[in-house]
Amino acid sequence: MTVLGGYLGAGKTSLLNHLLRHNAGRRLAVIVNDFGSINIDVALVESQEGDTFSLANGCICCTLGDDLAMTMTALLKRTAPPEQIIIEASGVADPVRIAHYGTMPGYRLDAIVVLADAETVRQRSQDRYIGATVHHQLLGAELIVMNKVDLVSPATCQAVRQWLGIVAPGARIVEAVCGAIPLALLLDLSLDRMAVTTDVVGDRLVDHRSSYETWSFAKDGSLDGARLRALVEQLPEGILRGKGILTLSDAPTTRTIFQLVGRRWSLKQGEPWDDALPSSQVVLIGLPGSIDAAAFEQALQ
Amino acid sequence: MTETTVFTATKIITMNDSQPEASAVAVRGGRILAVGSLDEMEAWGSFSIDNTFCDKVLLPGFVEAHSHSVVGGFWEYPYVGHFDRVAPDGRHITGCRSIAAVIERLRAADADLDDPEEPLIAWGLDPIYFSGESVRAATLDRVSTTRPVYVHHMSGHIVSVNTTLMRHEGIDAESETVGIVKDGSGQPVGELQGMPAIMSVRSVFERLWSSLNASTAKWRFGHIARNAGVTTASELGAAAVTPEAIRQWQLVVNDPAFPARIVIAYSNRFGGPSDPAQMAAQAARLAEHSSDKLRLGTIAKIWLDGSIQGFTARLRWPYYLNGTNGLWYIAPERFREELLAYHNAGLTVHVHANGDEATDLLLDTVEQVLLASPRPDHRHTAQHNQLASADQFRRMARLGMSANMFINHIYYWGDQHLTETVGPERADRMNALATAKRTGVQFSMHSDEMVTPLGGLMLVWSAVNRVTATGQVLGKQERISLHDALRAVTVDAAYQLKMDHEVGTIECGKWADFAVLEADPFAVDAMALKDIPVWGVVLAGKLHPADGRGRE
């Protein structure tokens, strides 16, 4: 599960629209506060059941209902349960509290993403009523999407980025226009789909390949667990997301799943290899300059 | 010609300031035909006399402008809360003031269940009163080691469970859900905090949830009202307003045996359109489902913040004693859009604002809305409004707003407010009724049932005494007179529900809705007000004696 937070007007809806249009082949469930400005393309809607829309691309979109926990539990009971859910937190909600729902049985917290409107976030953070709420939301983020960077000057953009770095020291920061960031950053995709490509935003083509770097690594057989942990702990700040299906020397018969979002990472036991040939595969996505392929490879060999 | 019945009573306290007292009231077709002495009734022709109340005191039926019907669902299960409550069937249920008392009550309930597999569900637990001791699996295993036990806390956010239930649901050291409380060795202790954790015992939670939404819950709510002398109660936005839910309300409330009028406030928390104008239009359209007893389409509810005792209310500087501040439940911009839409659709908006910073946002926003769209007699009401200060009340008066004050807090949480939440000075001016009166703010008082028990007499007692559960007096300058307190639970509450032309006083033309008391509130000691026995109510001339007392 991914939590999408941020104050009103930060661009959560644009990002969700982006996600529903380009779902990267994943069966997504998007839980929104309301359908307010979500543009559900009528042509794509296969069926509607109460407040739940099923789309032709396999995604569903529903409102919160009586209670988030009950809505999430009901999703798991569907005949084709979603592969990942994205929850739109309300404009004043604490995304970290919403993330707790991702620890319910059947779920795994993937990422806490908070949007910040590059134009207004600093002003909002000073607001008498909601200033503290805005600060708190940013502080809880693993990934901050600094949105609407096309509406500010490069100098302002730089200043806002610096400011975000101070108020949310634990978060990784990326920039976006209309909430269009690579799906590989937002979703837990399979390794072969973790590529940063292009997006159409409005009538423009955005090539993300100039804004992000990807590093892929694959080898037969196992990796040294201690070396891997040492590498991950020393990864540069610009590394945003990582995933791996690995064989570790200390657990050679089962897969070990590596997940990284921002500063948080985990190694969890996966399925046994059984008859399959044990191998190790890792993909990392980062900001330009964050990837030192030679050094990473050397660290693992 | 419709028959006329004249009720005689020791005293009829009308709350109509033009005619404060009477000894007889004539009723025709459910409405009050005349109020005065028996002799004065002659002008209306022949009538029969009903002397059922000849040794009792009549008041206008109490009006509760902020309550929630969900409590009726909880009463399907045993109550283990700290304070005494009256069950829907009229039984007086003593509060469980120790852990031993909780165990004893649960053991009795366990013995009453025939099916050994059926989970034992209980509610109302409030460990805040057990000086730090928790009620967890170790305690609940003393109730049963074979039957699942589930105890819903009063706060609504925590559940205690026994080992059997944890075993059935697979809660163990491996469970990773946030909110499953574990001990130092990593074993779950039987306390589930927050909905993600509570959903770990989904099968039992869903059983409780279906009880809360059943029509029997609504019937019990009516019986609770009757037992407390309340003839008009509200469901202030915490119940669904789906077509099915409304049909259920109609079936229950319009039944002649149902003893109360119910006003249902619209809220969007269970879905519905999200566009504010559409939302407001839908809210207003609900009026077509109204009847004499069931009111829809007049009131809307919006929540701004949390609760003071839950540390989630939004406070002005210097915030809580621990330096924290609470949570917003809606973004200010969105609040303004919703308020304006309801306002333009002609609804009266009741806004939950517990902390004084939330009150500030409410006042700022009502002012903006009134400037954008002036409207006479809007009656927008600040709900709870517990920490409002004199400057805020002055503004409220200028804006033509009403305040519905949560005066029962003084008794139920006053001691905690002194030492834990806001400290003595602000605790003293909590629910500042005398200030509201002085500044000319139209005000009423509410129980927020189920947060505190429904009933006009308890509210009146709290307002004139301001005494906490441990007997301390909080802010005696904010006490009000008995007359003002009675107005605040009758006609002044009816005003906020836009029903003061129909109920709230015993006055020619209004519904014959009475609270029937066994003693005169003006003749008893102020500290005895809450203990005056309630015989029951009269609703539209029909007698509804409280259960457990029997028909006289």
JSON list of N, CA and C in Angstrom, two decimals, chain A residues 7-8 34-37 51 63 65-67 69-70 73 77 90-94 97 99-101 103-105 124 127-130 132-133 268, chain B residues 176-178 195-197 199-200 202 205-206 209 269-272 274-275 312 314 316 327-334 357 360-362 364:
[
{"chain": "A", "resi": 7, "resn": "TYR", "atom": "N", "xyz": [-1.26, 18.67, 1.52]},
{"chain": "A", "resi": 7, "resn": "TYR", "atom": "CA", "xyz": [-2.37, 19.58, 1.77]},
{"chain": "A", "resi": 7, "resn": "TYR", "atom": "C", "xyz": [-3.20, 19.81, 0.51]},
{"chain": "A", "resi": 8, "resn": "LEU", "atom": "N", "xyz": [-4.37, 20.39, 0.69]},
{"chain": "A", "resi": 8, "resn": "LEU", "atom": "CA", "xyz": [-5.27, 20.71, -0.43]},
{"chain": "A", "resi": 8, "resn": "LEU", "atom": "C", "xyz": [-4.49, 21.47, -1.50]},
{"chain": "A", "resi": 34, "resn": "ASP", "atom": "N", "xyz": [-13.06, 11.45, -1.98]},
{"chain": "A", "resi": 34, "resn": "ASP", "atom": "CA", "xyz": [-14.28, 11.63, -2.74]},
{"chain": "A", "resi": 34, "resn": "ASP", "atom": "C", "xyz": [-13.89, 11.65, -4.21]},
{"chain": "A", "resi": 35, "resn": "PHE", "atom": "N", "xyz": [-14.89, 11.52, -5.07]},
{"chain": "A", "resi": 35, "resn": "PHE", "atom": "CA", "xyz": [-14.58, 11.46, -6.49]},
{"chain": "A", "resi": 35, "resn": "PHE", "atom": "C", "xyz": [-14.40, 12.85, -7.07]},
{"chain": "A", "resi": 36, "resn": "GLY", "atom": "N", "xyz": [-14.50, 13.86, -6.19]},
{"chain": "A", "resi": 36, "resn": "GLY", "atom": "CA", "xyz": [-14.44, 15.26, -6.58]},
{"chain": "A", "resi": 36, "resn": "GLY", "atom": "C", "xyz": [-13.88, 15.51, -7.96]},
{"chain": "A", "resi": 37, "resn": "SER", "atom": "N", "xyz": [-12.56, 15.47, -8.08]},
{"chain": "A", "resi": 37, "resn": "SER", "atom": "CA", "xyz": [-12.00, 15.86, -9.37]},
{"chain": "A", "resi": 37, "resn": "SER", "atom": "C", "xyz": [-11.25, 14.72, -10.04]},
{"chain": "A", "resi": 51, "resn": "ASP", "atom": "N", "xyz": [-20.10, 2.67, -4.58]},
{"chain": "A", "resi": 51, "resn": "ASP", "atom": "CA", "xyz": [-19.08, 3.69, -4.76]},
{"chain": "A", "resi": 51, "resn": "ASP", "atom": "C", "xyz": [-17.79, 3.11, -5.32]},
{"chain": "A", "resi": 63, "resn": "THR", "atom": "N", "xyz": [-14.40, 5.08, -2.92]},
{"chain": "A", "resi": 63, "resn": "THR", "atom": "CA", "xyz": [-14.30, 6.08, -1.85]},
{"chain": "A", "resi": 63, "resn": "THR", "atom": "C", "xyz": [-14.10, 5.36, -0.54]},
{"chain": "A", "resi": 65, "resn": "GLY", "atom": "N", "xyz": [-15.75, 5.08, 2.16]},
{"chain": "A", "resi": 65, "resn": "GLY", "atom": "CA", "xyz": [-16.82, 4.31, 2.80]},
{"chain": "A", "resi": 65, "resn": "GLY", "atom": "C", "xyz": [-16.90, 4.62, 4.28]},
{"chain": "A", "resi": 66, "resn": "ASP", "atom": "N", "xyz": [-17.50, 3.71, 5.04]},
{"chain": "A", "resi": 66, "resn": "ASP", "atom": "CA", "xyz": [-17.68, 3.93, 6.48]},
{"chain": "A", "resi": 66, "resn": "ASP", "atom": "C", "xyz": [-16.35, 4.09, 7.19]},
{"chain": "A", "resi": 67, "resn": "ASP", "atom": "N", "xyz": [-15.39, 3.31, 6.75]},
{"chain": "A", "resi": 67, "resn": "ASP", "atom": "CA", "xyz": [-14.18, 3.22, 7.52]},
{"chain": "A", "resi": 67, "resn": "ASP", "atom": "C", "xyz": [-13.08, 2.65, 6.63]},
{"chain": "A", "resi": 69, "resn": "ALA", "atom": "N", "xyz": [-10.40, 0.89, 7.35]},
{"chain": "A", "resi": 69, "resn": "ALA", "atom": "CA", "xyz": [-10.01, -0.50, 7.65]},
{"chain": "A", "resi": 69, "resn": "ALA", "atom": "C", "xyz": [-11.01, -1.47, 7.03]},
{"chain": "A", "resi": 70, "resn": "MET", "atom": "N", "xyz": [-12.29, -1.13, 7.10]},
{"chain": "A", "resi": 70, "resn": "MET", "atom": "CA", "xyz": [-13.29, -2.03, 6.54]},
{"chain": "A", "resi": 70, "resn": "MET", "atom": "C", "xyz": [-13.24, -2.03, 5.01]},
{"chain": "A", "resi": 73, "resn": "THR", "atom": "N", "xyz": [-10.27, -4.16, 4.04]},
{"chain": "A", "resi": 73, "resn": "THR", "atom": "CA", "xyz": [-10.53, -5.58, 4.25]},
{"chain": "A", "resi": 73, "resn": "THR", "atom": "C", "xyz": [-11.43, -6.13, 3.15]},
{"chain": "A", "resi": 77, "resn": "LYS", "atom": "N", "xyz": [-11.12, -9.25, -0.19]},
{"chain": "A", "resi": 77, "resn": "LYS", "atom": "CA", "xyz": [-12.06, -10.35, -0.40]},
{"chain": "A", "resi": 77, "resn": "LYS", "atom": "C", "xyz": [-12.60, -10.39, -1.83]},
{"chain": "A", "resi": 90, "resn": "SER", "atom": "N", "xyz": [-6.71, 12.60, 3.32]},
{"chain": "A", "resi": 90, "resn": "SER", "atom": "CA", "xyz": [-7.38, 13.89, 3.21]},
{"chain": "A", "resi": 90, "resn": "SER", "atom": "C", "xyz": [-6.35, 15.00, 3.36]},
{"chain": "A", "resi": 91, "resn": "GLY", "atom": "N", "xyz": [-6.71, 16.20, 2.95]},
{"chain": "A", "resi": 91, "resn": "GLY", "atom": "CA", "xyz": [-5.77, 17.32, 2.96]},
{"chain": "A", "resi": 91, "resn": "GLY", "atom": "C", "xyz": [-5.21, 17.64, 4.34]},
{"chain": "A", "resi": 92, "resn": "VAL", "atom": "N", "xyz": [-5.89, 17.23, 5.40]},
{"chain": "A", "resi": 92, "resn": "VAL", "atom": "CA", "xyz": [-5.40, 17.53, 6.75]},
{"chain": "A", "resi": 92, "resn": "VAL", "atom": "C", "xyz": [-4.94, 16.28, 7.50]},
{"chain": "A", "resi": 93, "resn": "ALA", "atom": "N", "xyz": [-5.01, 15.12, 6.84]},
{"chain": "A", "resi": 93, "resn": "ALA", "atom": "CA", "xyz": [-4.66, 13.88, 7.54]},
{"chain": "A", "resi": 93, "resn": "ALA", "atom": "C", "xyz": [-3.15, 13.75, 7.71]},
{"chain": "A", "resi": 94, "resn": "ASP", "atom": "N", "xyz": [-2.77, 13.01, 8.74]},
{"chain": "A", "resi": 94, "resn": "ASP", "atom": "CA", "xyz": [-1.38, 12.69, 8.98]},
{"chain": "A", "resi": 94, "resn": "ASP", "atom": "C", "xyz": [-1.07, 11.41, 8.20]},
{"chain": "A", "resi": 97, "resn": "ARG", "atom": "N", "xyz": [-0.18, 8.20, 10.12]},
{"chain": "A", "resi": 97, "resn": "ARG", "atom": "CA", "xyz": [-1.28, 7.47, 10.74]},
{"chain": "A", "resi": 97, "resn": "ARG", "atom": "C", "xyz": [-2.00, 6.59, 9.73]},
{"chain": "A", "resi": 99, "resn": "ALA", "atom": "N", "xyz": [-0.62, 5.32, 7.19]},
{"chain": "A", "resi": 99, "resn": "ALA", "atom": "CA", "xyz": [0.31, 4.24, 6.85]},
{"chain": "A", "resi": 99, "resn": "ALA", "atom": "C", "xyz": [0.16, 3.06, 7.81]},
{"chain": "A", "resi": 100, "resn": "HIS", "atom": "N", "xyz": [-0.31, 3.30, 9.03]},
{"chain": "A", "resi": 100, "resn": "HIS", "atom": "CA", "xyz": [-0.51, 2.20, 9.98]},
{"chain": "A", "resi": 100, "resn": "HIS", "atom": "C", "xyz": [-1.48, 1.15, 9.43]},
{"chain": "A", "resi": 101, "resn": "TYR", "atom": "N", "xyz": [-2.41, 1.60, 8.58]},
{"chain": "A", "resi": 101, "resn": "TYR", "atom": "CA", "xyz": [-3.35, 0.65, 8.00]},
{"chain": "A", "resi": 101, "resn": "TYR", "atom": "C", "xyz": [-2.65, -0.34, 7.09]},
{"chain": "A", "resi": 103, "resn": "THR", "atom": "N", "xyz": [-0.19, -1.99, 7.79]},
{"chain": "A", "resi": 103, "resn": "THR", "atom": "CA", "xyz": [0.38, -3.10, 8.56]},
{"chain": "A", "resi": 103, "resn": "THR", "atom": "C", "xyz": [-0.69, -4.15, 8.89]},
{"chain": "A", "resi": 104, "resn": "MET", "atom": "N", "xyz": [-1.90, -3.96, 8.36]},
{"chain": "A", "resi": 104, "resn": "MET", "atom": "CA", "xyz": [-2.93, -4.96, 8.61]},
{"chain": "A", "resi": 104, "resn": "MET", "atom": "C", "xyz": [-2.59, -6.24, 7.84]},
{"chain": "A", "resi": 105, "resn": "PRO", "atom": "N", "xyz": [-3.07, -7.39, 8.35]},
{"chain": "A", "resi": 105, "resn": "PRO", "atom": "CA", "xyz": [-2.77, -8.64, 7.66]},
{"chain": "A", "resi": 105, "resn": "PRO", "atom": "C", "xyz": [-3.19, -8.56, 6.18]},
{"chain": "A", "resi": 124, "resn": "ARG", "atom": "N", "xyz": [1.84, 28.21, 3.10]},
{"chain": "A", "resi": 124, "resn": "ARG", "atom": "CA", "xyz": [0.91, 27.40, 3.88]},
{"chain": "A", "resi": 124, "resn": "ARG", "atom": "C", "xyz": [1.52, 26.98, 5.21]},
{"chain": "A", "resi": 127, "resn": "ASP", "atom": "N", "xyz": [0.71, 29.28, 7.88]},
{"chain": "A", "resi": 127, "resn": "ASP", "atom": "CA", "xyz": [-0.69, 29.61, 8.14]},
{"chain": "A", "resi": 127, "resn": "ASP", "atom": "C", "xyz": [-1.03, 29.37, 9.60]},
{"chain": "A", "resi": 128, "resn": "ARG", "atom": "N", "xyz": [-1.80, 30.29, 10.14]},
{"chain": "A", "resi": 128, "resn": "ARG", "atom": "CA", "xyz": [-2.17, 30.21, 11.55]},
{"chain": "A", "resi": 128, "resn": "ARG", "atom": "C", "xyz": [-2.89, 28.90, 11.88]},
{"chain": "A", "resi": 129, "resn": "TYR", "atom": "N", "xyz": [-3.77, 28.48, 11.03]},
{"chain": "A", "resi": 129, "resn": "TYR", "atom": "CA", "xyz": [-4.55, 27.29, 11.35]},
{"chain": "A", "resi": 129, "resn": "TYR", "atom": "C", "xyz": [-3.87, 25.98, 10.93]},
{"chain": "A", "resi": 130, "resn": "ILE", "atom": "N", "xyz": [-3.31, 25.97, 9.72]},
{"chain": "A", "resi": 130, "resn": "ILE", "atom": "CA", "xyz": [-2.87, 24.66, 9.23]},
{"chain": "A", "resi": 130, "resn": "ILE", "atom": "C", "xyz": [-1.35, 24.56, 9.06]},
{"chain": "A", "resi": 132, "resn": "ALA", "atom": "N", "xyz": [1.08, 24.04, 11.18]},
{"chain": "A", "resi": 132, "resn": "ALA", "atom": "CA", "xyz": [1.67, 22.89, 11.89]},
{"chain": "A", "resi": 132, "resn": "ALA", "atom": "C", "xyz": [1.29, 21.58, 11.22]},
{"chain": "A", "resi": 133, "resn": "THR", "atom": "N", "xyz": [0.07, 21.53, 10.69]},
{"chain": "A", "resi": 133, "resn": "THR", "atom": "CA", "xyz": [-0.38, 20.32, 10.00]},
{"chain": "A", "resi": 133, "resn": "THR", "atom": "C", "xyz": [0.47, 20.07, 8.76]},
{"chain": "A", "resi": 268, "resn": "LYS", "atom": "N", "xyz": [13.38, -9.34, 3.41]},
{"chain": "A", "resi": 268, "resn": "LYS", "atom": "CA", "xyz": [12.43, -10.31, 3.96]},
{"chain": "A", "resi": 268, "resn": "LYS", "atom": "C", "xyz": [12.52, -11.61, 3.21]},
{"chain": "B", "resi": 176, "resn": "GLU", "atom": "N", "xyz": [2.20, -8.07, 13.00]},
{"chain": "B", "resi": 176, "resn": "GLU", "atom": "CA", "xyz": [2.96, -6.83, 12.77]},
{"chain": "B", "resi": 176, "resn": "GLU", "atom": "C", "xyz": [2.07, -5.59, 12.73]},
{"chain": "B", "resi": 177, "resn": "THR", "atom": "N", "xyz": [0.76, -5.78, 12.85]},
{"chain": "B", "resi": 177, "resn": "THR", "atom": "CA", "xyz": [-0.15, -4.64, 12.71]},
{"chain": "B", "resi": 177, "resn": "THR", "atom": "C", "xyz": [0.12, -3.60, 13.81]},
{"chain": "B", "resi": 178, "resn": "VAL", "atom": "N", "xyz": [0.27, -2.36, 13.39]},
{"chain": "B", "resi": 178, "resn": "VAL", "atom": "CA", "xyz": [0.47, -1.27, 14.35]},
{"chain": "B", "resi": 178, "resn": "VAL", "atom": "C", "xyz": [-0.77, -1.18, 15.24]},
{"chain": "B", "resi": 195, "resn": "MET", "atom": "N", "xyz": [-8.14, 1.44, 14.56]},
{"chain": "B", "resi": 195, "resn": "MET", "atom": "CA", "xyz": [-8.89, 0.55, 13.67]},
{"chain": "B", "resi": 195, "resn": "MET", "atom": "C", "xyz": [-8.05, -0.53, 13.00]},
{"chain": "B", "resi": 196, "resn": "PRO", "atom": "N", "xyz": [-6.81, -0.25, 12.54]},
{"chain": "B", "resi": 196, "resn": "PRO", "atom": "CA", "xyz": [-6.07, -1.34, 11.92]},
{"chain": "B", "resi": 196, "resn": "PRO", "atom": "C", "xyz": [-5.94, -2.53, 12.87]},
{"chain": "B", "resi": 197, "resn": "ALA", "atom": "N", "xyz": [-5.66, -2.26, 14.13]},
{"chain": "B", "resi": 197, "resn": "ALA", "atom": "CA", "xyz": [-5.50, -3.34, 15.10]},
{"chain": "B", "resi": 197, "resn": "ALA", "atom": "C", "xyz": [-6.85, -3.98, 15.44]},
{"chain": "B", "resi": 199, "resn": "MET", "atom": "N", "xyz": [-9.31, -4.34, 13.57]},
{"chain": "B", "resi": 199, "resn": "MET", "atom": "CA", "xyz": [-9.73, -5.21, 12.47]},
{"chain": "B", "resi": 199, "resn": "MET", "atom": "C", "xyz": [-9.07, -6.59, 12.55]},
{"chain": "B", "resi": 200, "resn": "SER", "atom": "N", "xyz": [-8.10, -6.76, 13.43]},
{"chain": "B", "resi": 200, "resn": "SER", "atom": "CA", "xyz": [-7.53, -8.08, 13.64]},
{"chain": "B", "resi": 200, "resn": "SER", "atom": "C", "xyz": [-8.53, -9.03, 14.27]},
{"chain": "B", "resi": 202, "resn": "ARG", "atom": "N", "xyz": [-11.79, -9.05, 13.38]},
{"chain": "B", "resi": 202, "resn": "ARG", "atom": "CA", "xyz": [-12.84, -8.59, 12.49]},
{"chain": "B", "resi": 202, "resn": "ARG", "atom": "C", "xyz": [-14.17, -9.28, 12.72]},
{"chain": "B", "resi": 205, "resn": "PHE", "atom": "N", "xyz": [-15.81, -7.75, 15.64]},
{"chain": "B", "resi": 205, "resn": "PHE", "atom": "CA", "xyz": [-16.10, -6.33, 15.39]},
{"chain": "B", "resi": 205, "resn": "PHE", "atom": "C", "xyz": [-17.29, -6.20, 14.45]},
{"chain": "B", "resi": 206, "resn": "GLU", "atom": "N", "xyz": [-17.34, -7.05, 13.42]},
{"chain": "B", "resi": 206, "resn": "GLU", "atom": "CA", "xyz": [-18.44, -6.95, 12.46]},
{"chain": "B", "resi": 206, "resn": "GLU", "atom": "C", "xyz": [-19.78, -7.32, 13.07]},
{"chain": "B", "resi": 209, "resn": "TRP", "atom": "N", "xyz": [-20.71, -4.23, 14.84]},
{"chain": "B", "resi": 209, "resn": "TRP", "atom": "CA", "xyz": [-21.05, -3.20, 13.86]},
{"chain": "B", "resi": 209, "resn": "TRP", "atom": "C", "xyz": [-22.47, -3.40, 13.34]},
{"chain": "B", "resi": 269, "resn": "ARG", "atom": "N", "xyz": [-20.07, 12.03, 5.96]},
{"chain": "B", "resi": 269, "resn": "ARG", "atom": "CA", "xyz": [-19.00, 11.13, 6.36]},
{"chain": "B", "resi": 269, "resn": "ARG", "atom": "C", "xyz": [-19.23, 9.68, 5.94]},
{"chain": "B", "resi": 270, "resn": "PHE", "atom": "N", "xyz": [-20.42, 9.37, 5.43]},
{"chain": "B", "resi": 270, "resn": "PHE", "atom": "CA", "xyz": [-20.66, 8.01, 4.94]},
{"chain": "B", "resi": 270, "resn": "PHE", "atom": "C", "xyz": [-20.86, 7.99, 3.43]},
{"chain": "B", "resi": 271, "resn": "GLY", "atom": "N", "xyz": [-20.26, 8.95, 2.75]},
{"chain": "B", "resi": 271, "resn": "GLY", "atom": "CA", "xyz": [-20.36, 8.98, 1.30]},
{"chain": "B", "resi": 271, "resn": "GLY", "atom": "C", "xyz": [-21.35, 10.03, 0.83]},
{"chain": "B", "resi": 272, "resn": "GLY", "atom": "N", "xyz": [-21.82, 9.87, -0.39]},
{"chain": "B", "resi": 272, "resn": "GLY", "atom": "CA", "xyz": [-22.68, 10.88, -1.00]},
{"chain": "B", "resi": 272, "resn": "GLY", "atom": "C", "xyz": [-21.86, 11.78, -1.88]},
{"chain": "B", "resi": 274, "resn": "SER", "atom": "N", "xyz": [-19.60, 14.69, -3.49]},
{"chain": "B", "resi": 274, "resn": "SER", "atom": "CA", "xyz": [-18.52, 15.43, -2.86]},
{"chain": "B", "resi": 274, "resn": "SER", "atom": "C", "xyz": [-18.52, 16.90, -3.27]},
{"chain": "B", "resi": 275, "resn": "ASP", "atom": "N", "xyz": [-19.19, 17.20, -4.38]},
{"chain": "B", "resi": 275, "resn": "ASP", "atom": "CA", "xyz": [-19.30, 18.59, -4.76]},
{"chain": "B", "resi": 275, "resn": "ASP", "atom": "C", "xyz": [-20.19, 19.29, -3.72]},
{"chain": "B", "resi": 312, "resn": "THR", "atom": "N", "xyz": [-7.16, 15.70, 21.01]},
{"chain": "B", "resi": 312, "resn": "THR", "atom": "CA", "xyz": [-7.23, 15.93, 19.57]},
{"chain": "B", "resi": 312, "resn": "THR", "atom": "C", "xyz": [-8.01, 17.19, 19.21]},
{"chain": "B", "resi": 314, "resn": "ARG", "atom": "N", "xyz": [-8.46, 21.22, 18.70]},
{"chain": "B", "resi": 314, "resn": "ARG", "atom": "CA", "xyz": [-7.51, 22.27, 18.32]},
{"chain": "B", "resi": 314, "resn": "ARG", "atom": "C", "xyz": [-7.65, 23.42, 19.31]},
{"chain": "B", "resi": 316, "resn": "ARG", "atom": "N", "xyz": [-6.19, 27.07, 21.18]},
{"chain": "B", "resi": 316, "resn": "ARG", "atom": "CA", "xyz": [-5.37, 28.28, 21.07]},
{"chain": "B", "resi": 316, "resn": "ARG", "atom": "C", "xyz": [-4.12, 28.10, 21.93]},
{"chain": "B", "resi": 327, "resn": "LEU", "atom": "N", "xyz": [-5.88, 17.90, 16.26]},
{"chain": "B", "resi": 327, "resn": "LEU", "atom": "CA", "xyz": [-5.94, 17.62, 14.82]},
{"chain": "B", "resi": 327, "resn": "LEU", "atom": "C", "xyz": [-7.11, 18.35, 14.17]},
{"chain": "B", "resi": 328, "resn": "TRP", "atom": "N", "xyz": [-6.88, 18.78, 12.95]},
{"chain": "B", "resi": 328, "resn": "TRP", "atom": "CA", "xyz": [-8.00, 19.26, 12.14]},
{"chain": "B", "resi": 328, "resn": "TRP", "atom": "C", "xyz": [-8.64, 18.06, 11.46]},
{"chain": "B", "resi": 329, "resn": "TYR", "atom": "N", "xyz": [-9.95, 18.06, 11.37]},
{"chain": "B", "resi": 329, "resn": "TYR", "atom": "CA", "xyz": [-10.66, 16.99, 10.68]},
{"chain": "B", "resi": 329, "resn": "TYR", "atom": "C", "xyz": [-11.10, 17.41, 9.28]},
{"chain": "B", "resi": 330, "resn": "ILE", "atom": "N", "xyz": [-10.91, 18.69, 8.96]},
{"chain": "B", "resi": 330, "resn": "ILE", "atom": "CA", "xyz": [-11.25, 19.17, 7.61]},
{"chain": "B", "resi": 330, "resn": "ILE", "atom": "C", "xyz": [-10.33, 20.36, 7.34]},
{"chain": "B", "resi": 331, "resn": "ALA", "atom": "N", "xyz": [-10.00, 20.55, 6.07]},
{"chain": "B", "resi": 331, "resn": "ALA", "atom": "CA", "xyz": [-9.16, 21.68, 5.71]},
{"chain": "B", "resi": 331, "resn": "ALA", "atom": "C", "xyz": [-10.01, 22.95, 5.73]},
{"chain": "B", "resi": 332, "resn": "PRO", "atom": "N", "xyz": [-9.46, 24.05, 6.24]},
{"chain": "B", "resi": 332, "resn": "PRO", "atom": "CA", "xyz": [-10.25, 25.29, 6.35]},
{"chain": "B", "resi": 332, "resn": "PRO", "atom": "C", "xyz": [-10.92, 25.71, 5.05]},
{"chain": "B", "resi": 333, "resn": "GLU", "atom": "N", "xyz": [-10.22, 25.57, 3.91]},
{"chain": "B", "resi": 333, "resn": "GLU", "atom": "CA", "xyz": [-10.82, 25.98, 2.64]},
{"chain": "B", "resi": 333, "resn": "GLU", "atom": "C", "xyz": [-12.04, 25.12, 2.30]},
{"chain": "B", "resi": 334, "resn": "ARG", "atom": "N", "xyz": [-11.89, 23.82, 2.55]},
{"chain": "B", "resi": 334, "resn": "ARG", "atom": "CA", "xyz": [-12.99, 22.90, 2.26]},
{"chain": "B", "resi": 334, "resn": "ARG", "atom": "C", "xyz": [-14.16, 23.19, 3.22]},
{"chain": "B", "resi": 357, "resn": "GLU", "atom": "N", "xyz": [-9.31, 27.12, 19.33]},
{"chain": "B", "resi": 357, "resn": "GLU", "atom": "CA", "xyz": [-8.80, 27.47, 18.00]},
{"chain": "B", "resi": 357, "resn": "GLU", "atom": "C", "xyz": [-9.80, 27.04, 16.93]},
{"chain": "B", "resi": 360, "resn": "ASP", "atom": "N", "xyz": [-12.35, 29.64, 16.78]},
{"chain": "B", "resi": 360, "resn": "ASP", "atom": "CA", "xyz": [-11.87, 30.78, 15.98]},
{"chain": "B", "resi": 360, "resn": "ASP", "atom": "C", "xyz": [-12.09, 30.54, 14.49]},
{"chain": "B", "resi": 361, "resn": "LEU", "atom": "N", "xyz": [-11.71, 29.35, 14.04]},
{"chain": "B", "resi": 361, "resn": "LEU", "atom": "CA", "xyz": [-11.88, 29.05, 12.61]},
{"chain": "B", "resi": 361, "resn": "LEU", "atom": "C", "xyz": [-13.36, 29.09, 12.24]},
{"chain": "B", "resi": 362, "resn": "LEU", "atom": "N", "xyz": [-14.20, 28.57, 13.12]},
{"chain": "B", "resi": 362, "resn": "LEU", "atom": "CA", "xyz": [-15.64, 28.59, 12.87]},
{"chain": "B", "resi": 362, "resn": "LEU", "atom": "C", "xyz": [-16.14, 30.03, 12.73]},
{"chain": "B", "resi": 364, "resn": "ASP", "atom": "N", "xyz": [-14.41, 32.83, 12.10]},
{"chain": "B", "resi": 364, "resn": "ASP", "atom": "CA", "xyz": [-13.85, 33.46, 10.89]},
{"chain": "B", "resi": 364, "resn": "ASP", "atom": "C", "xyz": [-14.66, 33.05, 9.66]}
]
